[in-house]
Amino acid sequence: MTPSRLTSTTPGDLAELSALCLRSKGHWGYDAAFLAACREDLLVTQRDLDGYLGVTGPIGHRSGVVSVFVEGHTAYLDKLFVDPAHIGMGLGQALIHWALDICRSAGASRVVIDSDPYAEAFYRRYGAVKIGETPSTVFPDRRLPLMQIAF
């Protein structure tokens, strides 16, 4: 399934995509308090729409979302989430390939990813290497894998 660019900016579209991100994060066993603290970071906003946003599934039934920002030769993978009911069906692969193609075509020579620890192995399958750690934007004492895919 190939992601398509989301063109609608209605609050309903953003809310649906934000809820998908939260459900996906929750799939990894995080408790309700952790997810509540992460809620704002997982919101899909106008900023995402202004960058590159790939989605899978029809409006009202979105199954995956990826958000990328490109600044010069560096791209930033901001979000990549698959609805738990669709994990293992190749949507994550479709989303990462779409995002990497967008980054290359926009002139980026690398993609930087602040990865969730549970997603580190996923990104490694697509050539990412750990280049350090970064503090969580939600829990400053929590360290996240900082990863990079170079072209």
PDB file of N, CA, C and O in Angstrom, residues 14 53 121 149:
ATOM      1  N   LEU A  14      -6.766  15.818  11.423  1.00  0.00           N
ATOM      2  CA  LEU A  14      -5.643  15.895  12.362  1.00  0.00           C
ATOM      3  C   LEU A  14      -5.930  15.077  13.609  1.00  0.00           C
ATOM      4  O   LEU A  14      -5.046  14.384  14.122  1.00  0.00           O
ATOM      5  N   LEU A  53       3.866  14.725   4.567  1.00  0.00           N
ATOM      6  CA  LEU A  53       3.044  13.838   5.375  1.00  0.00           C
ATOM      7  C   LEU A  53       2.503  12.737   4.489  1.00  0.00           C
ATOM      8  O   LEU A  53       1.808  13.014   3.505  1.00  0.00           O
ATOM      9  N   ALA A 121      15.076  -1.351  16.221  1.00  0.00           N
ATOM     10  CA  ALA A 121      15.335  -2.495  15.327  1.00  0.00           C
ATOM     11  C   ALA A 121      14.654  -2.295  13.968  1.00  0.00           C
ATOM     12  O   ALA A 121      15.210  -2.659  12.928  1.00  0.00           O
ATOM     13  N   ILE A 149      20.063   7.629   8.902  1.00  0.00           N
ATOM     14  CA  ILE A 149      20.165   6.887   7.656  1.00  0.00           C
ATOM     15  C   ILE A 149      20.870   7.816   6.683  1.00  0.00           C
ATOM     16  O   ILE A 149      20.381   8.930   6.416  1.00  0.00           O
TER      17      ILE A 149
END
